[in-house]
XYZ file of C-alpha atoms in Angstrom:
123
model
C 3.962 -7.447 -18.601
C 2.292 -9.396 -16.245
C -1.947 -11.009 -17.575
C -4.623 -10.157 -15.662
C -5.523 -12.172 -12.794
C -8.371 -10.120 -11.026
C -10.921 -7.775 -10.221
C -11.662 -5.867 -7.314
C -14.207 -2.930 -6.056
C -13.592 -0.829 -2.297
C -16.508 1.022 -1.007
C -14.807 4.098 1.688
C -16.147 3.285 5.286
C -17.221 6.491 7.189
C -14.646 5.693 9.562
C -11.838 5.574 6.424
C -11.451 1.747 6.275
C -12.271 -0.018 2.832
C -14.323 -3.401 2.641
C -14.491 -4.836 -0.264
C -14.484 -8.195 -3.118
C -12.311 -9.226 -5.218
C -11.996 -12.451 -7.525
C -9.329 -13.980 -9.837
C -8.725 -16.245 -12.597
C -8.647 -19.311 -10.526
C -11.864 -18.390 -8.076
C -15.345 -19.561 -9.220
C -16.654 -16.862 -6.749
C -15.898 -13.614 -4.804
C -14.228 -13.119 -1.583
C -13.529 -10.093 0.746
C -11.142 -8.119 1.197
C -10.895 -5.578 4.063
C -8.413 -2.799 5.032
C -7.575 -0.718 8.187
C -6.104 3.014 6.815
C -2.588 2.831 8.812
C -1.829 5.798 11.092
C 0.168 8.380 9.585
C 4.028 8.919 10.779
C 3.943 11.669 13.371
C 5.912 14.300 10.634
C 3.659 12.924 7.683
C 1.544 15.717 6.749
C -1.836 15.371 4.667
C -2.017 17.084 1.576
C -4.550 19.600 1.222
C -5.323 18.089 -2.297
C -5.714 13.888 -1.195
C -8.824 12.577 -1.649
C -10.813 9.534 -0.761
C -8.679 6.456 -0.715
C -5.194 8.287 -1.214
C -3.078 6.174 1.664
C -1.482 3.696 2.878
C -3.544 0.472 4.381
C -3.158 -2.750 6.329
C -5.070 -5.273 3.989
C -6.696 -8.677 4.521
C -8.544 -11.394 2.393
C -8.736 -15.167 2.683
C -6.336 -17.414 0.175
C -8.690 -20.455 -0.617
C -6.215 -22.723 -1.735
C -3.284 -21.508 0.666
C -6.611 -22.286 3.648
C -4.661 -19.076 5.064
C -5.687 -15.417 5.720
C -3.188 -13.107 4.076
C -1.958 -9.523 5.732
C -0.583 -6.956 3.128
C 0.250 -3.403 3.312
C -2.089 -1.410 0.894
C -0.812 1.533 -0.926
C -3.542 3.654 -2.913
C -1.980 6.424 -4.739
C -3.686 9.004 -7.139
C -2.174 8.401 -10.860
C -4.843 11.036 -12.645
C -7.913 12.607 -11.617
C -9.936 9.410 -10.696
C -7.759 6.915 -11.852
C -5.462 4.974 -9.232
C -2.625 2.890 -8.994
C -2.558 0.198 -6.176
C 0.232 -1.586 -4.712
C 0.336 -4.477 -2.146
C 3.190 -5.851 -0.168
C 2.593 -9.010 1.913
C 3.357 -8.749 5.667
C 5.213 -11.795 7.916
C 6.324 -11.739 11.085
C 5.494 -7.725 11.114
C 7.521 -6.565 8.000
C 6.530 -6.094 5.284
C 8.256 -7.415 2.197
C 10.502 -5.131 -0.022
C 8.881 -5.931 -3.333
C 5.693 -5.601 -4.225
C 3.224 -8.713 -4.559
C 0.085 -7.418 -6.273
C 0.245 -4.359 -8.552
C -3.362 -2.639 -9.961
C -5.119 0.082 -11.461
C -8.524 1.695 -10.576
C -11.443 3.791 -11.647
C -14.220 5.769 -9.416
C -17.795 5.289 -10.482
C -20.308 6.260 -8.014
C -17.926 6.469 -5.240
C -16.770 2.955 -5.555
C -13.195 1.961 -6.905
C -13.106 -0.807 -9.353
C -10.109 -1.773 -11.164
C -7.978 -4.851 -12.103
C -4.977 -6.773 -10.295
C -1.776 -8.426 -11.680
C 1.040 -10.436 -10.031
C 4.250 -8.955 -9.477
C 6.457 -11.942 -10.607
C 9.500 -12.652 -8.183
C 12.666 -12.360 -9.780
């Protein structure tokens, strides 16, 4: 199992975008993270029971030591009633990766979701 590295919280947008911090082991300080919800396949249906933050989302934040800005697909899936598992793929070049870079796990609390981060080791 991968250690903790970091620690995030997403406030919903009215408009259904997240903005957000996050930190991590290395950082002395938080940083932003924003994400755009991606428009839905034309035959993708909603669910009647998806809540806030159930989707899929074009991600960004700033890697300090990389002096880059990082693009990742988002995926926010419901795992129990408000808890939620979190996947992110990096995107290059407009694809986005097969396996998964950051994997996490979060909680609601006063409409805010908070949870933890690990690295997906490469194989």
């Amino acid at each position: 199992m991968s250690k903790l590295i970091g620690r995030f919280f997403f406030k919903l947008t009215d408009s259904k975008n997240l903005i957000g911090e996050f930190s991590n082991n290395d950082s002395k300080r938080n940083y932003t993270e924003s994400a755009v919800l991606k428009p839905r396949e034309p035959d993708e249906v909603q669910k009647p029971n998806e809540g806030k933050f159930i989707g899929v989302y074009f991600s960004t934040w700033y890697e300090e030591d990389e002096h880059s800005c990082v693009l990742a697909e988002l995926k926010i899936e419901q795992k129990y009633e408000n808890i939620f598992s979190l996947t992110w793929w990096r995107v290059q070049d407009r694809k986005t990766a097969a396996d998964p870079f950051f994997l996490g796990e979060g909680i609601l609390c006063d409409g805010i979701l908070i949870g933890d981060y690990r690295h997906v080791p490469t194989s």
